[in-house]
XYZ file of C-alpha atoms in Angstrom:
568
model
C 17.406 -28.643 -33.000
C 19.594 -28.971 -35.700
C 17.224 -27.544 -38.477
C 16.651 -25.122 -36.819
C 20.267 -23.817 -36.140
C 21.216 -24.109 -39.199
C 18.262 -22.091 -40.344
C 18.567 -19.334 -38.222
C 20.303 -16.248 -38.544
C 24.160 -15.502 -37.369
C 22.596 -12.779 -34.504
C 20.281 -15.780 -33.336
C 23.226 -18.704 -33.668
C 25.510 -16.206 -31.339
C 22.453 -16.068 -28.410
C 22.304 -19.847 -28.685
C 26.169 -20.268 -27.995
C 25.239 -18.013 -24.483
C 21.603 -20.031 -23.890
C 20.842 -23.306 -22.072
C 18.363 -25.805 -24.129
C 14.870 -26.274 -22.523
C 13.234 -28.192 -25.223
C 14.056 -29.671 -28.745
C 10.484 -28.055 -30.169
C 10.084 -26.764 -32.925
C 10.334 -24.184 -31.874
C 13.422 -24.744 -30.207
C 13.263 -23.199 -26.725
C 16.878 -21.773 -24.939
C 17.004 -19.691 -21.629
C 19.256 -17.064 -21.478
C 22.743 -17.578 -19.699
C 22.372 -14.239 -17.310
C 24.324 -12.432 -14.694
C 22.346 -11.927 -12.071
C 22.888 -9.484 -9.171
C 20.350 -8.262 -5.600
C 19.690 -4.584 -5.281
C 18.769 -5.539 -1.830
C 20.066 -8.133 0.191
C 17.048 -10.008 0.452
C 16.617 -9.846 -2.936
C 13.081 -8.278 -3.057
C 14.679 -6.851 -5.938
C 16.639 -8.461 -8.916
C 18.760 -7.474 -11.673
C 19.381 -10.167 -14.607
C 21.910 -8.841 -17.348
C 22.096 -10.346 -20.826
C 24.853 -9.073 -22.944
C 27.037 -6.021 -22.179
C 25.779 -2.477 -22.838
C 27.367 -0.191 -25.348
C 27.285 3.844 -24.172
C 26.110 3.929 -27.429
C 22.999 2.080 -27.267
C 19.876 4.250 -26.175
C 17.795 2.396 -23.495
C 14.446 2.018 -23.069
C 12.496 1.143 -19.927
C 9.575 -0.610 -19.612
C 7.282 -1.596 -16.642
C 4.717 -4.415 -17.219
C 2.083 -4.463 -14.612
C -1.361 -6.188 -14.662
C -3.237 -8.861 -12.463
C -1.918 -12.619 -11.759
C -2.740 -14.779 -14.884
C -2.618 -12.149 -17.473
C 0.530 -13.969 -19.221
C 3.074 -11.327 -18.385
C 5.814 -14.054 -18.416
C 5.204 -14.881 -22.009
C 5.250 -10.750 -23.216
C 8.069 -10.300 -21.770
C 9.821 -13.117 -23.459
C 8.424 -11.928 -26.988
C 9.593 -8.234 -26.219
C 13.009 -10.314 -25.882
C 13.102 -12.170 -28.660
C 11.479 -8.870 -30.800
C 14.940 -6.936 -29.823
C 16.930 -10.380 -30.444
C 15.561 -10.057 -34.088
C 13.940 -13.653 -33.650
C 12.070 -14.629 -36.582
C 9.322 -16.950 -36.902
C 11.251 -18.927 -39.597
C 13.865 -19.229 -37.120
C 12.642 -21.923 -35.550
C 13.440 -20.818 -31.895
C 12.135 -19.116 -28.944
C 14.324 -17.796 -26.114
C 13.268 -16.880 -22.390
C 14.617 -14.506 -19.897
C 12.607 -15.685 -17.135
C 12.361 -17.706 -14.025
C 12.782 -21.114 -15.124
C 9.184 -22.711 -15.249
C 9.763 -25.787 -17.649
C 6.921 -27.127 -20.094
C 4.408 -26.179 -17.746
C 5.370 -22.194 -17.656
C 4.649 -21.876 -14.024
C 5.054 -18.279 -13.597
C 1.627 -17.740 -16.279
C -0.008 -19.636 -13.964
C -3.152 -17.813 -11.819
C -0.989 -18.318 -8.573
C 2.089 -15.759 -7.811
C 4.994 -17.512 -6.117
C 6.850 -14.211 -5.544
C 6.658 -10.439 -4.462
C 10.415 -9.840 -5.778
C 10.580 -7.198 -8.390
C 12.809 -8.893 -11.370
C 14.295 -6.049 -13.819
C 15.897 -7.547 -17.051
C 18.326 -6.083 -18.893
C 19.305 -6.952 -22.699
C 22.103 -5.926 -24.599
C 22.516 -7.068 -28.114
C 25.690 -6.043 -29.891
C 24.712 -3.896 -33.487
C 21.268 -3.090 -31.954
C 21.302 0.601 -30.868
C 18.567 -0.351 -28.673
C 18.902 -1.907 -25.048
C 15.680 -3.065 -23.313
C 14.991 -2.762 -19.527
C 12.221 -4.307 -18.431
C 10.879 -4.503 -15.125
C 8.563 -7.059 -14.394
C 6.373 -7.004 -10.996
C 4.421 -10.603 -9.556
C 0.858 -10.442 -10.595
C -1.232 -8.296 -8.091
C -4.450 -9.657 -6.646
C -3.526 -13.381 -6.140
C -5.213 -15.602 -3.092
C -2.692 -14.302 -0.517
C -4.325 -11.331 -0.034
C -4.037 -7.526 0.033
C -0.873 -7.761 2.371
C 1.308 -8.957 -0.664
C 0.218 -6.428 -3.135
C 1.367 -4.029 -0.310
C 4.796 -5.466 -0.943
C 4.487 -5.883 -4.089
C 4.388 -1.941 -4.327
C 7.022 -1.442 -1.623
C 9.813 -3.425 -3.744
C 8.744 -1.261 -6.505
C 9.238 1.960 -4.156
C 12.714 0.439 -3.318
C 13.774 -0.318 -7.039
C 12.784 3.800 -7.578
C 14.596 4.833 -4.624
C 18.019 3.324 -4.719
C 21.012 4.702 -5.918
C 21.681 2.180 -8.510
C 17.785 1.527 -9.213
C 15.670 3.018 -12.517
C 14.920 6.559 -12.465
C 13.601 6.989 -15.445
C 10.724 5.061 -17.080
C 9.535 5.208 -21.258
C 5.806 2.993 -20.575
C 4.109 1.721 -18.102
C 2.232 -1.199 -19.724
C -1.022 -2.649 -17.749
C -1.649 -6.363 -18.910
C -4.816 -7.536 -19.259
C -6.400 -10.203 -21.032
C -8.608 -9.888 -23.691
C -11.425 -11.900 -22.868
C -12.006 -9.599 -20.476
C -15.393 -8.194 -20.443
C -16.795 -7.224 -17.097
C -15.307 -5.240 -14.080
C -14.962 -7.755 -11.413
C -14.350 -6.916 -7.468
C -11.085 -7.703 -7.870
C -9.938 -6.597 -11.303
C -11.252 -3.243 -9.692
C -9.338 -3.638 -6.524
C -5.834 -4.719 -9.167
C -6.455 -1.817 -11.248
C -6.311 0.935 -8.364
C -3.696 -0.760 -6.360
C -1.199 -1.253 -9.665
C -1.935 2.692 -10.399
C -1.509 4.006 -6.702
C 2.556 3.751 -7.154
C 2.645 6.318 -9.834
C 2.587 10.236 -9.607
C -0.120 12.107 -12.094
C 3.013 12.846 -14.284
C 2.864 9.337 -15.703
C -0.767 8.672 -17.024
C 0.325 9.561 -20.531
C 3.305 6.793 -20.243
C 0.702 4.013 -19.561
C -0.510 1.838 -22.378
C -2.631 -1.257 -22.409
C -1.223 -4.753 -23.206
C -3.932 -6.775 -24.722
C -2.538 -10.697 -24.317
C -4.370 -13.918 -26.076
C -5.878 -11.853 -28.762
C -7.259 -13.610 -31.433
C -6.157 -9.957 -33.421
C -9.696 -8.803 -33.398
C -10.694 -5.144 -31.786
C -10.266 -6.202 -28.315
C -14.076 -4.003 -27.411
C -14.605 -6.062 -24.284
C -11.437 -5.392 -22.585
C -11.488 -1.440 -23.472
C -14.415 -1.217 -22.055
C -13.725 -3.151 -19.103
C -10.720 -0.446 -18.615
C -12.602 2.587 -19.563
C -15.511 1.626 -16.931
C -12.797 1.217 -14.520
C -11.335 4.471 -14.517
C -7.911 3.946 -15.911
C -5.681 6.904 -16.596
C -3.812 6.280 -20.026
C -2.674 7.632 -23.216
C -5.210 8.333 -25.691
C -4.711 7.348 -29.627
C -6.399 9.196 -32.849
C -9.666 7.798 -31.892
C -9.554 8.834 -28.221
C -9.676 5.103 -27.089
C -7.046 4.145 -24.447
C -3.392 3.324 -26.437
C -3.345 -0.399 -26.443
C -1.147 -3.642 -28.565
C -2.536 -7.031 -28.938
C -0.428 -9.922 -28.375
C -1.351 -13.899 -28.974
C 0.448 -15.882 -26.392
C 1.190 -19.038 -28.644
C 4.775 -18.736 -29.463
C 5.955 -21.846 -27.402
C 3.260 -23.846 -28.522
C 4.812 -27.256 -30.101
C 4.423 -26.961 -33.809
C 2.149 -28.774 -35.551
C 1.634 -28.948 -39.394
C -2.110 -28.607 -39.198
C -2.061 -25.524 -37.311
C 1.349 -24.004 -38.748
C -0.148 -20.910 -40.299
C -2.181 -19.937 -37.671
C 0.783 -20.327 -35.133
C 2.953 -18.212 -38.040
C -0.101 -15.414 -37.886
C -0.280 -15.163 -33.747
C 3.715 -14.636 -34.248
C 2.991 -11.923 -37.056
C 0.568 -10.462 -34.990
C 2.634 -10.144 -31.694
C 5.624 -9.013 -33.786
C 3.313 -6.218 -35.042
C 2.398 -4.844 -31.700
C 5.989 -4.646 -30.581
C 7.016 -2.635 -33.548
C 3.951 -0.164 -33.356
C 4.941 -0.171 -29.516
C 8.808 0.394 -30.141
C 7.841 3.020 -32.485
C 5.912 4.938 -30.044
C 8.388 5.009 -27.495
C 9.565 8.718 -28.278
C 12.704 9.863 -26.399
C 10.786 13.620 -25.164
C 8.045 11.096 -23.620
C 10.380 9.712 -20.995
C 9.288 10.442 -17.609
C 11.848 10.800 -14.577
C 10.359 8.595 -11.508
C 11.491 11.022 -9.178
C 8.019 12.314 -8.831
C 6.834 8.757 -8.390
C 8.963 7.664 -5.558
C 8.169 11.118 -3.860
C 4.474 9.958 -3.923
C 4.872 6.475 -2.466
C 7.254 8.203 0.607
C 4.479 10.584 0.963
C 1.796 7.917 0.604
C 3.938 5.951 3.043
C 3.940 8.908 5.680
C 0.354 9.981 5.023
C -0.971 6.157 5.830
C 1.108 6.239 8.980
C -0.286 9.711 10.030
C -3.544 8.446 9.273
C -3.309 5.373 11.434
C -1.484 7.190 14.247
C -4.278 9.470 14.395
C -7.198 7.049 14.104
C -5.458 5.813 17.592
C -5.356 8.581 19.015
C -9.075 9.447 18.252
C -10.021 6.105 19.511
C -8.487 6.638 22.287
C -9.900 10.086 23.366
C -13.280 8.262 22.358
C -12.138 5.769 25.548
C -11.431 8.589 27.474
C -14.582 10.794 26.802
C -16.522 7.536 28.220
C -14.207 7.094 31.321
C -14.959 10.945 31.911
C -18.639 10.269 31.449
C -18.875 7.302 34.082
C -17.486 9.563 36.648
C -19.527 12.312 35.849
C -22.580 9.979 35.847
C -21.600 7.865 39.312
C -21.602 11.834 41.342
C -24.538 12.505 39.818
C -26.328 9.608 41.512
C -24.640 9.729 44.445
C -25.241 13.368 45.110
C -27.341 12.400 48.551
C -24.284 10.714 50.062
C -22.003 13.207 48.951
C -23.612 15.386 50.468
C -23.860 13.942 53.932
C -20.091 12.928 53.675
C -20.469 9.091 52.808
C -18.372 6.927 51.353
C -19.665 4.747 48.385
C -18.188 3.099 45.159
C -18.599 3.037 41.635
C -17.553 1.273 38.729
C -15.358 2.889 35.607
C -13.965 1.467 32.600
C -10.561 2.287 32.872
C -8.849 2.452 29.543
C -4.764 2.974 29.401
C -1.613 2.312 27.200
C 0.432 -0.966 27.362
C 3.340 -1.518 25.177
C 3.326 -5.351 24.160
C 5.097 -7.635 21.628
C 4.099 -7.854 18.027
C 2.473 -10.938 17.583
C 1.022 -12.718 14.316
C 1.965 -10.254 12.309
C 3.304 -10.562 8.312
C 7.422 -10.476 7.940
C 6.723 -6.465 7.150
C 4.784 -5.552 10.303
C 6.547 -7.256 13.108
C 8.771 -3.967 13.311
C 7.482 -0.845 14.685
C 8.861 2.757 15.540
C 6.852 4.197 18.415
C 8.209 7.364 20.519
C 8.538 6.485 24.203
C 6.996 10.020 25.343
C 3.651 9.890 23.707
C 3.590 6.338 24.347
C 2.529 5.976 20.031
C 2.701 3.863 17.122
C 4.533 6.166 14.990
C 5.132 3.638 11.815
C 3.195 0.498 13.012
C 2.591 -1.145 9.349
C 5.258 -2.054 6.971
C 7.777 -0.864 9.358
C 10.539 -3.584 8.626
C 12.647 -1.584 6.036
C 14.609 1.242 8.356
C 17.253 -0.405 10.648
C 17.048 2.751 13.495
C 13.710 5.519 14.247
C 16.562 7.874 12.057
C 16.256 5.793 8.852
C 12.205 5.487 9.345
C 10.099 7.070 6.303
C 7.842 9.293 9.427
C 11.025 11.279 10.498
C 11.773 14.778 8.875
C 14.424 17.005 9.969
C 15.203 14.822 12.566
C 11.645 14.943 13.914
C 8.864 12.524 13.783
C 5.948 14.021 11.666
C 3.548 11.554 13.380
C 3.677 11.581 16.905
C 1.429 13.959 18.803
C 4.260 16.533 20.081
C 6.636 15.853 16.782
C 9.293 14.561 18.889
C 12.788 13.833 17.942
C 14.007 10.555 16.335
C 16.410 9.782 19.834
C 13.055 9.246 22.107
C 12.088 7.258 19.458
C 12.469 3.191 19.604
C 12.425 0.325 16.724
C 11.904 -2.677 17.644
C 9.199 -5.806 17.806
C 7.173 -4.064 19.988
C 3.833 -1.562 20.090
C 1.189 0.503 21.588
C -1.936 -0.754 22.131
C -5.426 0.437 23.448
C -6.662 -1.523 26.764
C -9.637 -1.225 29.163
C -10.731 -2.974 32.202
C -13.496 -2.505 34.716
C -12.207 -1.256 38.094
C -14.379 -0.368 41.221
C -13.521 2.692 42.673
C -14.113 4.305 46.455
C -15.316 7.706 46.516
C -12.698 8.245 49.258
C -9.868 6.773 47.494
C -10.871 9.234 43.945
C -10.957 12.234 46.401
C -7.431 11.134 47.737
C -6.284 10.806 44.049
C -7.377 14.746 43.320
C -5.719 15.646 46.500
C -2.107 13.938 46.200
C -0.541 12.643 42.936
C 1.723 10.283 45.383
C -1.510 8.132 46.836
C -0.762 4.752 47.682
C -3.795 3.794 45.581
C -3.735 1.788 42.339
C -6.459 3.488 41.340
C -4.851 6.152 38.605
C -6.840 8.440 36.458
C -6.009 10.550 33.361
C -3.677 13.696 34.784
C -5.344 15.854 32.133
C -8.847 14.537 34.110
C -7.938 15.462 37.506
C -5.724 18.737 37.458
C -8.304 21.301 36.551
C -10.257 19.861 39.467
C -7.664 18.972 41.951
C -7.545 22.807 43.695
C -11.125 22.130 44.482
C -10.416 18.955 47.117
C -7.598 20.670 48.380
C -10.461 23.959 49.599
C -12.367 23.203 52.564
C -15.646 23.951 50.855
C -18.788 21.748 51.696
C -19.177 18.151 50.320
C -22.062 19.998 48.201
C -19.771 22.480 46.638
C -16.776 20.073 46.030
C -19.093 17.437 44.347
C -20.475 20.748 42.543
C -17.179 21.575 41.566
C -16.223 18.728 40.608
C -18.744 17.939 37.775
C -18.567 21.569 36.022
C -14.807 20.640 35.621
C -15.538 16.966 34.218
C -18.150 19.234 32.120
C -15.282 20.872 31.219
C -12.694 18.283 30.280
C -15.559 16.732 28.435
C -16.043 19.611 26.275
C -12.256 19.468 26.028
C -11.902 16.033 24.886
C -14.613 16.934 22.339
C -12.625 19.253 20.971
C -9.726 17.655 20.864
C -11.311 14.858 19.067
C -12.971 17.346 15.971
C -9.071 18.499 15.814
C -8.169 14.990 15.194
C -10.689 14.803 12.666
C -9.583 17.628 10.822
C -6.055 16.015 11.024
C -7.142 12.964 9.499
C -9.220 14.569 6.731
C -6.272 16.356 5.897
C -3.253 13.870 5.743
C -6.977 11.869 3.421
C -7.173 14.822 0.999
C -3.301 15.007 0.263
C -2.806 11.643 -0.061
C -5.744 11.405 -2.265
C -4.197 14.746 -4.350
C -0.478 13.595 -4.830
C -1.208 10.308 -6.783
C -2.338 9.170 -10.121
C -4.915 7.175 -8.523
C -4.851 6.600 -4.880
C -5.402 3.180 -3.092
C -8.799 3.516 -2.578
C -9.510 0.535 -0.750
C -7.181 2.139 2.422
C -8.774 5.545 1.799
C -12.371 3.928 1.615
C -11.659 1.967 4.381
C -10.126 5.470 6.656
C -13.272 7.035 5.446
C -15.377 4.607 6.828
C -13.612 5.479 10.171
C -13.975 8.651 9.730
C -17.688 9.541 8.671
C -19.430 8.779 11.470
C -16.536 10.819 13.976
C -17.413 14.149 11.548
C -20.817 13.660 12.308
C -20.081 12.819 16.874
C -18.239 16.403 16.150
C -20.918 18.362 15.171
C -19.000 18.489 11.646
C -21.651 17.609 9.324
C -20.799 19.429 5.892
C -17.140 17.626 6.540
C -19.347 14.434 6.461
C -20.860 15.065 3.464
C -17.246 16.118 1.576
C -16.113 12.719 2.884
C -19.217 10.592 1.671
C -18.371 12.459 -1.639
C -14.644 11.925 -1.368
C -15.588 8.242 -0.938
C -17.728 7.636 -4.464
C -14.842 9.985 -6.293
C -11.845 7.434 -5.184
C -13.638 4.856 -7.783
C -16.152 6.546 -9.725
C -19.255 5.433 -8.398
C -20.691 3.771 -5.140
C -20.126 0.575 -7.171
C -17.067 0.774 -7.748
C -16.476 1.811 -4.068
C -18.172 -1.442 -2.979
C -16.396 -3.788 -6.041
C -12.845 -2.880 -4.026
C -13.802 -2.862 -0.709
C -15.424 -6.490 -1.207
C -12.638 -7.698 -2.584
C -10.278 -6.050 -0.450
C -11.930 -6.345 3.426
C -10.331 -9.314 4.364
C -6.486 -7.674 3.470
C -7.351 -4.519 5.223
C -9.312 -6.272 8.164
C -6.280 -5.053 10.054
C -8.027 -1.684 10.277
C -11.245 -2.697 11.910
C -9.178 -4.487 14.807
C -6.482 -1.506 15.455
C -8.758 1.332 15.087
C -11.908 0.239 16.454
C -10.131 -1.366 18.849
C -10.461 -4.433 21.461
C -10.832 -4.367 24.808
């Protein structure tokens, strides 16, 4: 340690006074004394502060991004030390990070963490101060729930008051030995781009780590084949910087020069990075947090709707039964007998949330259209007011838009239930003739009204059991209809979502598309079948792309298949 303080320059000395030893080295590694502060109380989203910022200084913000593994940890400590004016003859290495010892636990493959960490450094007689805001690695074993969160933090850090606003590169880590498109590099790459409005593709570069300094052809590739949106250079290959990822390797005479070269070569790439940074490229996030509140509303319209189809689906069979159970009865109708039949019976219950992740055991739901307004990733809003699916004091979700006071938050939500009942043809007449029967048996009030004047006639058995099945005809043709609206709806809220952001997450559109296909085709809608079927191969580029991110992401969104299908 000695050697090398007394080798190192007076800027470096001063950081060691306000730095903690880790290891004697060489190189001599220090962590950073920091002041450390929660933008949220939870602290989903952290500030660390090194130094004290001169108005002078002009800042520049950077967002590092890229799958777990990639050795993010490491790049941002050498974009530290770069702006520290840390030289390889220095002898020293410093770290900003979460404290990992010798064994650097936050490279490792496995995330800890879906806090958002933003670091700030201020060096006095540098006129530039660094933000950088580093997010966990997406795409660990935890599953797709966690890069959900992941990208919520991020929406947070955008949104609040004392947050970043604007943003100089988004950087996309990958590694350089690289060289084919996995499932789940696929599903990383489109979930780490969905956050972002179209406004920043030319702000993203590519971070090339544990580069031996050779053209890194296997990873470009690998991110051209993928689809990545990203600033072009001279020869119209996506901007990217190598980095080696050696600098706290322990020194060791036989491999000196090739640890001084991986330096070098890092150093490099953070001045050609630096340099690039130009002040008229800086992009204001605004449009990006408007894209995740509208991708938040849009995914809750979507699943509110899917509900709502499934359930006039439920309906449309209850309807049928009935229909069905007159027509093969028609002999005893018509010499006045009584006889039963059985119906599926399918209904609303409210019910607690149960084994659901920390962000989806909240819910807002409006108490008139007995919905799940905001079912997933509902925890943030305290009260139905402060929920992202309210607008003017309205939900935009709910079937009649109703206002945010007949709205309720709480650990509780709509669900989809059916049961077999047997049912006297007596006791469904009784139902169409008084809405105060005694019976248990209850029906759908849009089912019975436009047949309920019929019963109450004194026509012949024939004619009311005539009646009866041109108005289920009817209410079929009804519910039909009301289901292709639906569609529509959802095809919509699809097409927007898909519009507003640099590159949607297309394993929740493929998935809602799924859903969706074969409901366009029920409807009679087949040419809106066919523009969904294309819609799903654009999200990715190809049908293998398509099946790469829904492979790797079925298990997170398996969530869909339960609520919207449904169980009985």
């Amino acid at each position: 340690m000695a050697t090398g303080l007394q080798d190192s320059s007076l800027t470096v000395q001063d950081v060691i006074q306000k730095s903690k030893l880790i290891s004697e080295g060489p190189p001599a590694r220090y962590r950073l004394l920091t002041a450390r502060s929660n933008l949220y109380e939870k602290g989903s989203v952290r500030k660390w502060t090194f130094g004290q910022r001169d108005v002078k200084m002009q800042n520049k913000t950077i967002l590092l991004l890229g799958e777990t593994g990639t050795g993010k940890t490491t790049l941002i400590n050498a974009m530290v030390n770069y702006i520290l004016g840390v030289k390889f003859t220095d002898k020293v290495w410093f770290e900003i990070t979460e404290e990992g010892g010798d064994n650097h636990m936050s490279d490792q493959s496995e995330s800890q963490t879906t806090e958002i960490t933003v670091y700030k450094i201020f060096i006095q007689g540098n006129p530039i101060c660094l933000t950088i805001i580093d997010t966990p690695g997406y795409g660990d074993t935890r599953g797709a729930e966690y890069d959900k969160q992941i990208s919520e933090n991020l929406y947070k850090l955008f949104h609040n008051d004392t947050g970043v606003k604007e943003i100089d590169a988004v950087c996309l880590v990958v590694k350089a030995s690289v060289n084919q498109l996995s499932d789940r590099l696929q599903y990383v790459f489109n979930a780490v781009l969905s956050v972002f409005g179209k406004d920043i593709k030319d702000n993203i570069v590519i971070f090339v780590t544990h580069s031996d300094g050779m053209p890194p052809d296997d990873a470009l590739n690998t991110i051209k084949k993928a689809g990545v949106p990203c600033r072009k250079n001279k020869e119209n290959e996506p901007e990217h910087f190598l980095f080696n990822n050696r600098q706290i390797t322990k020194w060791n005479q036989t491999y000196i020069k090739a640890l001084q070269t991986a330096w070098e070569q890092t150093e490099h790439s953070l001045k050609g990075f630096f340099a690039s940074l130009k002040e008229n490229n800086r992009k204001s996030l605004q449009q990006s947090e408007k894209v995740q509140k509208k991708a938040k509303q849009l995914e809750a319209c979507i699943s509110n709707l899917q509900f709502r189809i499934d359930f006039v689906e439920r309906k449309h069979e209850e309807l049928t039964q009935i229909q069905k159970a007159l027509e093969e009865n028609r002999e005893k109708i018509k010499k006045n007998e009584n006889f039963t039949f059985t119906v599926t019976k399918c209904y609303k219950e409210k019910v607690p949330i149960e084994n659901a992740s920390q962000w989806d055991r909240m819910a807002t739901t409006c108490s008139v259209c007995e919905e799940n307004c905001h079912e997933y990733n509902c925890w943030y809003a305290w009260s139905p007011w402060w929920c992202e699916v309210m607008g003017n004091d309205h939900c935009i979700v709910c079937t009649s838009k109703c206002h945010y006071n007949i709205h309720v938050k709480e650990d509780k939500k709509y669900v989809r239930r059916s049961k077999e009942i047997i049912v006297m043809f007596d006791e469904f007449k009784k139902e169409y003739e008084s809405r105060n029967s005694a019976s248990d048996i209850t029906f759908d009030s849009k089912a019975v009204e436009n047949v309920k004047k019929e019963f109450e006639s004194s026509k012949k058995q024939e004619e009311e059991k005539t009646s009866i099945e041109k108005r289920l005809k009817e209410e079929l043709t009804k519910n039909e209809k009301e289901k292709a609206e639906l569609v529509d709806e959802v095809h919509t809220s699809i097409m927007k979502l898909s519009e507003i952001a640099l590159k949607s997450d297309s394993a929740y559109i493929v998935q809602c598309l799924d859903f969706l296909i074969p409901r366009a085709e029920e409807t009679g809608r087949y040419v809106l079948a066919q523009k969904l079927r294309e819609l799903r191969i654009i999200q990715l580029g190809s049908q293998e792309c398509v099946n790469a991110v829904m492979a790797y992401a079925r298990a997170g969104f398996s969530i869909i298949k339960d609520t919207f299908i449904g169980k009985k």
